[in-house]
Coordinates of C-alpha atoms in Angstrom, one line a residue:
M22 CA 43.3 49.6 -15.1
A23 CA 40.6 52.6 -13.5
G24 CA 37.2 51.5 -14.0
Q25 CA 34.3 48.1 -13.6
T26 CA 35.6 44.7 -13.0
E27 CA 34.1 43.2 -16.2
A28 CA 32.0 40.7 -15.5
L29 CA 32.9 36.7 -16.5
P30 CA 31.0 35.7 -19.2
S31 CA 30.3 32.1 -18.6
S32 CA 27.6 30.6 -16.9
T33 CA 27.9 27.6 -14.5
K34 CA 24.4 25.8 -13.5
L35 CA 24.8 23.6 -10.1
A36 CA 22.1 22.3 -8.0
C37 CA 23.1 20.9 -4.3
I38 CA 20.7 18.6 -3.2
M39 CA 20.5 18.3 0.6
V40 CA 19.9 15.0 2.3
G41 CA 19.3 14.4 5.8
L42 CA 16.8 13.3 8.5
P43 CA 15.0 16.3 10.6
A44 CA 17.3 18.2 12.4
R45 CA 20.9 17.2 11.2
G46 CA 21.7 20.5 10.3
K47 CA 20.9 20.7 6.6
T48 CA 18.9 23.8 6.5
Y49 CA 22.1 25.4 8.8
V50 CA 24.7 23.9 6.5
A51 CA 22.4 25.2 3.2
R52 CA 22.5 28.6 4.5
K53 CA 25.9 28.9 5.3
V54 CA 26.9 27.9 1.5
A55 CA 24.3 30.1 0.1
R56 CA 26.3 32.8 2.0
Y57 CA 29.3 32.1 1.5
L58 CA 28.6 31.9 -2.4
A59 CA 26.9 35.0 -2.4
W60 CA 29.8 37.2 -0.6
L61 CA 32.1 36.0 -3.4
G62 CA 30.6 36.8 -5.9
H63 CA 27.8 33.9 -7.1
H64 CA 23.8 33.8 -7.5
S65 CA 22.8 31.7 -4.7
R66 CA 19.4 30.7 -3.3
I67 CA 17.9 28.4 -0.9
F68 CA 14.7 26.2 -2.0
N69 CA 13.1 25.7 1.7
V70 CA 10.6 22.6 1.1
G71 CA 9.6 23.2 4.3
N72 CA 8.4 26.8 3.9
Y73 CA 6.4 26.0 0.8
R74 CA 4.7 23.4 3.1
R75 CA 4.3 25.8 5.4
Y76 CA 2.2 28.1 2.8
A77 CA 0.6 24.8 0.8
A78 CA -0.5 23.5 4.2
G79 CA -0.1 25.4 7.3
A80 CA 2.2 25.5 10.0
A81 CA 0.7 23.5 12.7
Q82 CA 1.0 19.9 11.2
P83 CA 1.1 17.0 14.0
H84 CA 3.4 14.8 13.5
D85 CA 2.0 11.9 11.6
F86 CA 1.1 14.8 8.8
F87 CA 5.4 13.0 8.4
D88 CA 4.0 9.5 8.4
A89 CA 4.4 8.0 4.7
D90 CA 1.9 5.2 5.6
H91 CA -0.5 8.0 4.9
P92 CA -0.9 8.4 1.6
A93 CA -2.8 11.1 1.0
N94 CA -0.8 13.2 3.6
A95 CA 2.8 11.9 1.5
Q96 CA 0.9 13.1 -1.5
R97 CA 0.3 16.5 -0.5
R98 CA 4.1 16.8 0.7
L99 CA 5.0 15.0 -2.9
Q100 CA 3.2 17.9 -4.1
V101 CA 5.2 20.4 -2.3
A102 CA 8.5 19.3 -2.7
M103 CA 7.6 19.3 -6.4
A104 CA 6.4 23.0 -6.1
A105 CA 9.6 24.3 -5.3
L106 CA 11.5 21.9 -7.0
D107 CA 9.7 23.3 -10.5
D108 CA 10.2 27.0 -9.0
M109 CA 14.0 26.1 -9.3
I110 CA 14.1 24.7 -12.3
R111 CA 12.5 28.3 -13.8
W112 CA 15.0 30.2 -11.5
F113 CA 18.1 28.6 -13.6
D114 CA 15.9 28.7 -16.6
D115 CA 15.8 33.0 -15.5
A116 CA 20.1 32.4 -15.3
G117 CA 21.8 35.2 -17.7
T118 CA 18.4 36.3 -19.1
G119 CA 19.2 39.4 -17.5
R120 CA 16.1 39.7 -14.5
P121 CA 17.6 40.2 -11.1
P122 CA 16.9 36.5 -9.7
P123 CA 15.5 37.0 -5.7
H124 CA 18.6 36.1 -3.8
C125 CA 18.1 33.3 -1.4
S126 CA 14.0 33.0 -0.7
D127 CA 13.3 30.1 0.9
G128 CA 9.1 29.9 -0.5
P129 CA 6.4 31.5 -2.2
E130 CA 5.9 33.5 0.9
M131 CA 8.9 34.1 1.7
E132 CA 9.3 35.7 -1.6
S133 CA 6.8 38.1 -0.7
K134 CA 8.7 39.2 2.3
R135 CA 11.8 39.9 0.0
K136 CA 10.1 41.8 -2.2
A137 CA 8.5 43.8 0.8
N138 CA 11.8 44.3 2.1
G139 CA 13.6 45.8 -1.2
G140 CA 15.6 42.3 -0.8
G141 CA 17.8 41.5 -4.0
S142 CA 20.5 39.3 -5.5
A143 CA 23.1 39.4 -3.6
G144 CA 25.1 38.8 -6.4
G145 CA 23.2 40.4 -9.0
G146 CA 24.8 42.0 -12.1
K147 CA 27.8 41.6 -11.9
A148 CA 28.6 38.3 -10.0
G149 CA 30.6 35.9 -10.8
P150 CA 30.0 32.6 -13.3
G151 CA 27.3 31.0 -11.0
W152 CA 24.1 30.2 -10.3
V153 CA 24.1 27.7 -7.6
A154 CA 20.5 26.8 -6.1
L155 CA 20.6 24.8 -2.9
Y156 CA 17.3 22.2 -2.6
D157 CA 16.3 22.1 1.2
A158 CA 15.1 19.5 1.6
T159 CA 15.0 15.8 3.3
N160 CA 15.4 13.6 0.6
G161 CA 15.8 10.3 2.4
T162 CA 15.3 7.3 -0.7
R163 CA 17.2 6.9 -3.4
E164 CA 13.5 7.0 -5.4
R165 CA 13.2 11.0 -4.7
R166 CA 17.2 11.5 -5.5
Q167 CA 16.7 9.9 -9.0
M168 CA 13.4 11.9 -9.3
I169 CA 15.0 15.1 -8.6
Y170 CA 18.2 14.8 -10.6
E171 CA 16.7 13.1 -14.1
R172 CA 14.3 16.0 -13.9
L173 CA 17.7 18.6 -13.4
A174 CA 19.6 16.6 -16.0
E175 CA 17.1 17.1 -18.9
K176 CA 17.5 20.7 -18.3
G177 CA 21.8 20.5 -18.2
I178 CA 21.9 21.5 -14.7
Q179 CA 24.9 19.8 -12.6
V180 CA 24.4 18.0 -9.5
M181 CA 26.0 17.8 -5.9
L182 CA 24.6 16.2 -3.4
I183 CA 25.1 17.3 0.0
E184 CA 23.7 15.1 3.2
S185 CA 24.5 15.9 6.5
L186 CA 24.7 12.7 9.1
C187 CA 24.5 13.2 12.8
T188 CA 25.5 10.1 15.4
D189 CA 25.7 12.4 18.5
Q190 CA 22.4 12.6 20.6
D191 CA 23.5 15.5 22.6
I192 CA 23.9 17.8 19.1
I193 CA 20.3 16.3 17.5
M194 CA 18.9 17.4 21.1
A195 CA 20.7 20.9 21.0
N196 CA 19.2 21.5 17.2
I197 CA 15.6 20.7 18.3
K198 CA 15.4 22.8 21.4
E199 CA 17.3 25.5 19.8
V200 CA 15.6 25.8 16.4
K201 CA 13.0 23.4 15.7
I202 CA 10.5 24.2 18.2
S203 CA 11.0 27.3 18.1
S204 CA 9.9 27.6 13.7
P205 CA 6.6 28.7 13.2
D206 CA 5.2 24.5 13.2
Y207 CA 5.6 25.2 17.5
V208 CA 4.3 28.9 17.4
G209 CA 2.2 28.6 21.0
V210 CA 2.7 25.5 21.7
D211 CA 4.4 24.1 25.0
P212 CA 7.9 23.3 24.5
E213 CA 8.3 19.6 25.4
A214 CA 5.1 18.6 24.1
A215 CA 7.0 20.8 21.3
V216 CA 10.4 18.8 21.0
Q217 CA 8.1 15.4 22.1
D218 CA 6.4 15.9 19.1
F219 CA 9.2 17.3 16.5
I220 CA 11.0 13.3 18.0
Q221 CA 8.1 11.7 16.8
R222 CA 8.1 13.1 13.4
I223 CA 11.8 11.9 13.3
A224 CA 11.4 8.7 13.3
H225 CA 8.6 9.1 10.8
Y226 CA 11.0 9.8 8.1
E227 CA 13.6 7.3 10.0
Q228 CA 11.3 4.3 8.5
T229 CA 11.7 5.4 4.8
Y230 CA 15.5 6.9 5.2
Q231 CA 17.9 5.5 2.3
T232 CA 21.6 7.1 3.7
L233 CA 24.2 8.2 0.3
S234 CA 25.4 5.6 -1.8
P235 CA 28.5 5.6 -4.3
D236 CA 26.3 3.2 -6.3
E237 CA 23.9 5.1 -6.4
F238 CA 23.1 7.5 -10.2
E239 CA 25.2 4.1 -11.9
S240 CA 28.1 5.5 -9.7
S241 CA 28.6 9.5 -11.6
I242 CA 27.0 11.2 -8.9
P243 CA 29.1 13.9 -6.9
Y244 CA 28.5 13.9 -3.5
V245 CA 29.5 15.0 0.4
K246 CA 28.9 13.2 3.2
L247 CA 29.0 15.8 6.8
I248 CA 29.3 13.4 9.6
N249 CA 28.7 15.7 13.4
V250 CA 29.2 19.1 11.7
G251 CA 32.7 19.2 10.8
D252 CA 33.5 15.9 12.4
Q253 CA 34.1 14.1 9.4
V254 CA 33.7 15.1 5.2
I255 CA 33.6 12.1 3.1
V256 CA 33.1 12.8 -0.4
N257 CA 32.5 11.5 -3.7
K258 CA 33.4 12.1 -7.6
V259 CA 33.3 16.2 -7.0
R260 CA 34.5 17.9 -9.8
G261 CA 34.8 21.7 -11.2
Y262 CA 35.9 24.9 -9.6
L263 CA 32.5 25.5 -7.8
Q264 CA 31.7 21.8 -6.1
S265 CA 35.4 22.1 -5.3
R266 CA 35.0 25.2 -3.2
I267 CA 31.7 24.2 -1.9
V268 CA 33.3 21.4 -0.7
Y269 CA 36.1 23.1 0.8
F270 CA 33.9 25.9 2.1
L271 CA 32.2 22.8 3.9
M272 CA 35.4 20.9 5.4
N273 CA 35.5 24.1 7.4
L274 CA 32.5 24.4 9.3
N275 CA 31.6 23.4 12.8
I276 CA 29.4 24.0 15.5
T277 CA 31.3 25.0 18.5
P278 CA 29.6 27.8 20.2
R279 CA 32.2 30.9 19.9
S280 CA 32.2 35.0 19.2
F281 CA 34.4 37.0 17.5
Y282 CA 35.5 40.7 17.8
F283 CA 36.7 43.4 15.8
L284 CA 37.2 46.8 15.7
R285 CA 38.4 49.4 13.8
H286 CA 42.2 51.2 14.5
G287 CA 42.4 54.7 16.6
E288 CA 42.0 57.3 15.0
S289 CA 45.3 58.3 12.6
L290 CA 46.7 60.8 11.6
Y291 CA 45.5 60.6 7.9
N292 CA 41.9 60.4 9.4
V293 CA 42.2 63.7 10.7
A294 CA 43.1 65.1 7.2
G295 CA 40.6 63.2 5.6
R296 CA 43.5 61.1 3.5
I297 CA 43.0 57.6 2.6
G298 CA 44.7 55.0 2.4
G299 CA 49.1 55.2 3.7
D300 CA 50.6 54.1 6.8
S301 CA 50.6 56.6 9.5
D302 CA 50.6 56.5 13.0
L303 CA 47.7 56.9 15.1
S304 CA 46.5 60.5 15.7
P305 CA 46.4 61.4 20.3
R306 CA 42.6 60.3 20.3
G307 CA 44.0 57.4 18.4
R308 CA 46.5 56.4 20.8
L309 CA 44.3 57.1 24.2
F310 CA 41.8 55.1 22.4
A311 CA 44.3 52.0 22.3
Q312 CA 44.7 52.6 26.0
K313 CA 41.4 52.7 26.8
M314 CA 40.1 50.2 24.7
P315 CA 42.2 47.4 26.2
Q316 CA 39.9 47.1 29.4
L317 CA 36.3 47.4 27.8
V318 CA 37.8 44.7 25.7
K319 CA 38.5 42.3 28.9
E320 CA 35.1 43.4 30.5
T321 CA 33.4 41.9 27.4
L322 CA 35.3 39.0 27.4
G323 CA 34.7 38.0 31.1
G324 CA 37.3 35.9 32.9
N325 CA 37.3 32.8 31.1
T326 CA 37.9 33.1 27.8
R327 CA 41.5 33.2 26.1
L328 CA 41.8 35.6 23.2
T329 CA 44.0 36.1 20.1
V330 CA 44.4 39.4 18.6
W331 CA 44.8 39.6 14.7
T332 CA 45.8 42.7 12.9
S333 CA 47.1 43.7 9.5
T334 CA 50.9 44.9 8.7
L335 CA 50.2 48.9 8.9
K336 CA 51.1 50.8 11.4
R337 CA 47.7 52.1 12.8
T338 CA 46.6 48.4 13.6
I339 CA 49.1 47.4 15.2
Q340 CA 50.2 50.8 17.1
T341 CA 46.3 50.0 18.2
A342 CA 46.6 46.3 19.0
S343 CA 50.2 47.3 21.9
G344 CA 48.2 47.5 24.8
L345 CA 46.2 43.9 24.4
E346 CA 48.3 41.6 26.4
W347 CA 46.9 38.5 24.5
P348 CA 49.2 36.7 21.9
Q349 CA 48.8 38.5 18.6
V350 CA 49.0 37.5 14.8
Q351 CA 49.5 39.7 11.4
W352 CA 48.0 39.0 8.4
K353 CA 48.3 41.1 5.2
Q354 CA 45.4 39.5 4.2
L355 CA 43.7 42.1 6.6
D356 CA 45.9 45.0 5.0
E357 CA 43.3 48.2 3.9
L358 CA 41.6 48.0 0.3
D359 CA 44.8 49.4 -1.9
S360 CA 44.2 52.5 -3.4
G361 CA 46.6 53.0 -6.1
V362 CA 47.5 55.7 -7.5
C363 CA 45.3 57.8 -5.5
D364 CA 46.6 56.3 -1.4
G365 CA 47.1 59.2 0.3
M366 CA 44.4 61.5 -1.5
T367 CA 41.9 63.6 0.0
Y368 CA 38.0 62.8 -1.6
E369 CA 38.2 66.3 -3.1
E370 CA 41.6 65.8 -4.6
I371 CA 40.7 62.7 -6.5
E372 CA 37.6 64.4 -7.7
A373 CA 39.5 67.3 -9.1
K374 CA 42.1 64.6 -10.6
Y375 CA 40.3 61.6 -11.9
P376 CA 36.8 63.2 -12.3
E377 CA 35.7 59.9 -14.5
D378 CA 37.0 57.8 -12.0
F379 CA 35.0 59.3 -9.0
R380 CA 32.1 58.9 -10.6
E381 CA 32.2 55.4 -11.6
R382 CA 32.9 55.0 -8.0
D383 CA 30.1 56.2 -6.9
D384 CA 28.1 54.7 -9.7
D385 CA 29.7 50.9 -8.6
K386 CA 31.4 51.0 -5.7
F387 CA 31.7 47.2 -5.2
N388 CA 33.0 46.8 -8.8
Y389 CA 35.4 50.1 -9.0
R390 CA 38.8 49.6 -9.0
Y391 CA 41.3 52.8 -8.6
R392 CA 43.9 52.9 -10.9
S393 CA 46.7 50.6 -10.4
G394 CA 45.0 49.2 -6.9
E395 CA 42.1 47.1 -6.2
S396 CA 38.4 47.1 -5.9
Y397 CA 35.8 46.1 -3.1
R398 CA 35.8 42.2 -5.3
D399 CA 39.3 42.1 -5.4
L400 CA 39.1 42.8 -1.6
V401 CA 36.4 39.8 -1.2
Q402 CA 38.6 37.7 -2.8
R403 CA 41.5 38.6 -1.1
L404 CA 40.1 38.3 2.1
E405 CA 38.6 34.6 1.9
P406 CA 41.5 32.8 3.5
V407 CA 40.6 35.5 6.8
I408 CA 36.8 34.0 6.0
L409 CA 37.5 30.4 6.1
E410 CA 40.2 30.2 9.3
L411 CA 37.2 32.2 11.8
E412 CA 34.5 29.3 10.4
R413 CA 37.5 26.9 11.0
H414 CA 38.1 28.0 14.6
H415 CA 36.4 25.7 17.0
E416 CA 38.3 25.9 19.9
R417 CA 35.3 26.5 22.9
D418 CA 35.8 29.7 24.9
H419 CA 39.4 30.7 22.8
S420 CA 38.2 34.0 20.8
I421 CA 39.0 35.8 18.2
L422 CA 39.6 40.0 17.9
I423 CA 40.1 41.4 14.9
V424 CA 42.0 45.1 15.4
G425 CA 41.4 45.9 10.8
H426 CA 40.9 48.9 8.9
Q427 CA 37.3 50.6 7.2
A428 CA 36.6 48.6 3.6
V429 CA 38.3 44.9 5.4
L430 CA 36.1 45.1 8.1
R431 CA 32.8 45.8 6.1
A432 CA 33.6 42.6 4.0
I433 CA 34.1 40.6 7.2
Y434 CA 31.1 42.0 8.3
G435 CA 29.0 41.9 5.2
Y436 CA 30.1 38.0 5.1
F437 CA 28.4 37.3 8.6
L438 CA 25.4 39.4 8.2
N439 CA 24.8 38.4 4.7
Y440 CA 25.0 42.3 3.5
S441 CA 24.3 42.3 -0.9
H442 CA 27.5 43.4 -2.5
E443 CA 25.6 46.6 -3.2
E444 CA 24.9 47.9 0.7
L445 CA 28.5 46.1 1.5
P446 CA 30.8 49.0 0.2
Y447 CA 28.0 51.3 2.8
L448 CA 28.1 49.7 6.2
K449 CA 28.8 52.2 8.8
I450 CA 31.6 50.8 10.8
P451 CA 32.6 53.3 13.1
L452 CA 35.7 54.4 14.9
H453 CA 36.4 54.0 18.5
A454 CA 33.7 51.0 19.0
V455 CA 33.9 47.3 19.3
V456 CA 31.7 45.1 17.8
K457 CA 31.7 41.2 18.8
L458 CA 29.3 38.7 16.5
T459 CA 28.1 35.5 17.5
P460 CA 27.0 33.3 14.7
K461 CA 23.6 31.3 15.6
A462 CA 22.3 28.3 14.3
Y463 CA 20.8 30.6 11.3
G464 CA 22.3 33.8 11.1
C465 CA 24.3 35.9 13.9
L466 CA 24.0 38.0 16.9
E467 CA 25.4 41.5 16.9
E468 CA 27.1 43.8 19.6
R469 CA 28.5 47.0 19.8
F470 CA 30.5 48.8 22.7
A471 CA 31.2 52.5 22.4
V472 CA 35.0 53.7 24.2
D473 CA 34.8 57.0 24.8
V474 CA 36.9 58.7 23.0
P475 CA 36.0 61.4 20.2
A476 CA 37.0 60.6 16.6
V477 CA 36.6 61.5 12.9
D478 CA 33.6 60.3 11.0
T479 CA 34.9 59.0 8.3
H480 CA 31.6 57.4 6.7
R481 CA 30.8 58.5 3.1
P482 CA 27.2 58.1 2.4
R483 CA 26.4 56.3 -1.3
G484 CA 26.1 59.4 -3.4
S485 CA 27.7 61.7 -1.2
N486 CA 30.2 64.7 -3.2
F487 CA 31.4 65.5 0.7
P488 CA 34.4 65.0 2.1
M489 CA 35.2 63.2 5.5
S490 CA 33.1 65.1 8.4
S491 CA 35.5 67.2 10.9
P492 CA 36.4 65.7 14.1
V493 CA 33.2 65.0 16.2
G494 CA 32.3 63.0 19.6
M495 CA 31.7 58.9 18.4
A496 CA 28.1 58.1 18.9
L497 CA 26.6 54.6 17.7
P498 CA 23.4 55.1 16.1
D499 CA 20.8 53.6 18.3
D500 CA 22.8 55.0 21.4
K501 CA 20.7 56.3 24.3
S502 CA 22.0 59.4 26.6
T503 CA 23.8 57.9 29.8
K504 CA 24.8 59.7 33.0
E505 CA 27.9 61.4 33.5
G506 CA 31.3 59.3 32.9
A507 CA 29.0 56.0 32.3
R508 CA 29.3 53.5 29.5
P509 CA 26.9 53.8 26.7
P510 CA 24.6 51.0 26.5
L511 CA 24.9 47.9 24.2
F512 CA 23.4 48.6 20.7
R513 CA 21.7 45.9 19.4
S514 CA 21.3 46.4 15.7
P515 CA 17.8 44.8 13.5
S516 CA 20.5 42.0 13.2
A517 CA 19.8 41.2 16.9
V518 CA 16.3 40.6 16.2
E519 CA 15.0 36.8 16.1
A520 CA 12.4 36.7 13.1
E521 CA 11.1 34.4 10.7
E522 CA 12.1 36.0 7.5
T523 CA 13.5 36.0 3.6
Y524 CA 17.5 35.1 3.7
G525 CA 19.5 37.9 2.4
S526 CA 17.1 40.6 3.7
S527 CA 17.3 42.7 6.7
P528 CA 17.0 41.3 9.7
R529 CA 19.9 39.2 9.8
V530 CA 19.3 36.5 12.2
G531 CA 15.9 34.2 11.5
R532 CA 14.9 30.9 12.5
R533 CA 13.6 28.0 9.9
G534 CA 12.5 24.6 10.0
E535 CA 12.0 21.3 8.5

């Protein structure tokens, strides 16, 4: 059926309450879950109490501000936690009212940055049935958790708790050094002094911390315990679709340092002819790219990294990967978006034969489904197993290289860089370039490398009624000119910028603290 996918009518409201001592990965997990759900099409937002505290009391607070034996400071922190909870409840109250909710802003100051950057809900308008908020705080006592649960139960909001436990001191110390001392709390502070202060902050929380127990909430509350972020997962009374999807996702998380690579197939005969879909062979320039690309991949990997290559089942990706010496796996899920009856047509032919469909796709490219084919929303659902496999991959010094297609790589790239559904179908994934993504604590670093082989530009900007361009030399957008025969320099997108800002807006890498 042509046209837009129908929005799902039902609505599930779920509050995920994070539990855990500082530096145990709560914010890391919350961000991962929010990004995953938004990519699938659900509304998601993080309410980070640490950011509310910075806004209300200032970022630079000594460790004894977190001492439970200081009643005045304890009261201030309680007020801040309640402000975040009140905002979360108001967000749920607005669910389904037609007022588009901001996506994943972490506090008042983050909200102002989101508006300045034009950020919006990643699932806005035609998202799935879920409205999921993640309440990101220590929530380390039974009393605090009971109070939060009662407030939410009064509003008919489902509650699931996610506790992150860590018994590995090396992981805790690595988290402190990589993330916490670079948070706004320690701007301008000597790193060693910041580490010692944060260790003392943790000690204050440890004095009153109570781990989750099955007998809390009259033994009826669903919860998940993550031990050492992936080593062990304990699940209690989880029920329903959304809770189950979150648990399944959490079971695939790990913190092993790793990088992923992906590239589009070499230029195909259909690319040159301006036709979409199909199963065409590579063009002469596409074959030249397939010959040159393996050397670039080898140089980029270095000598100690193993590699597995994933391709689709279509000829142009298999031909592109034919010169790669590493093991290869073909995924049917990685096949290009199915353009249905428009397969093999040019955009001019589609506009002439199906003018109404052509306009509908320009109006809402993510939700538009080709006649007898797929939409980008369908494609995202199809690619979920690929994303989970990438998240599950935990072998150090073993990378994955995906040789894929434009729409498929847009969906995967959009997941890791947290692009909205409105942005995702227009992401520029050029031919004859290799993209390297390195997941970090709260985001993803991106690097791009060009192979010096010209190719057509198949990118069609939003609202464009023009056909794809004639063959031109391929250049990455921010590349500078280089000497004759030299490889173009590393291209760092805005996603590589370390910035403190709203999750869900650009840039794509941010820092957060407790």
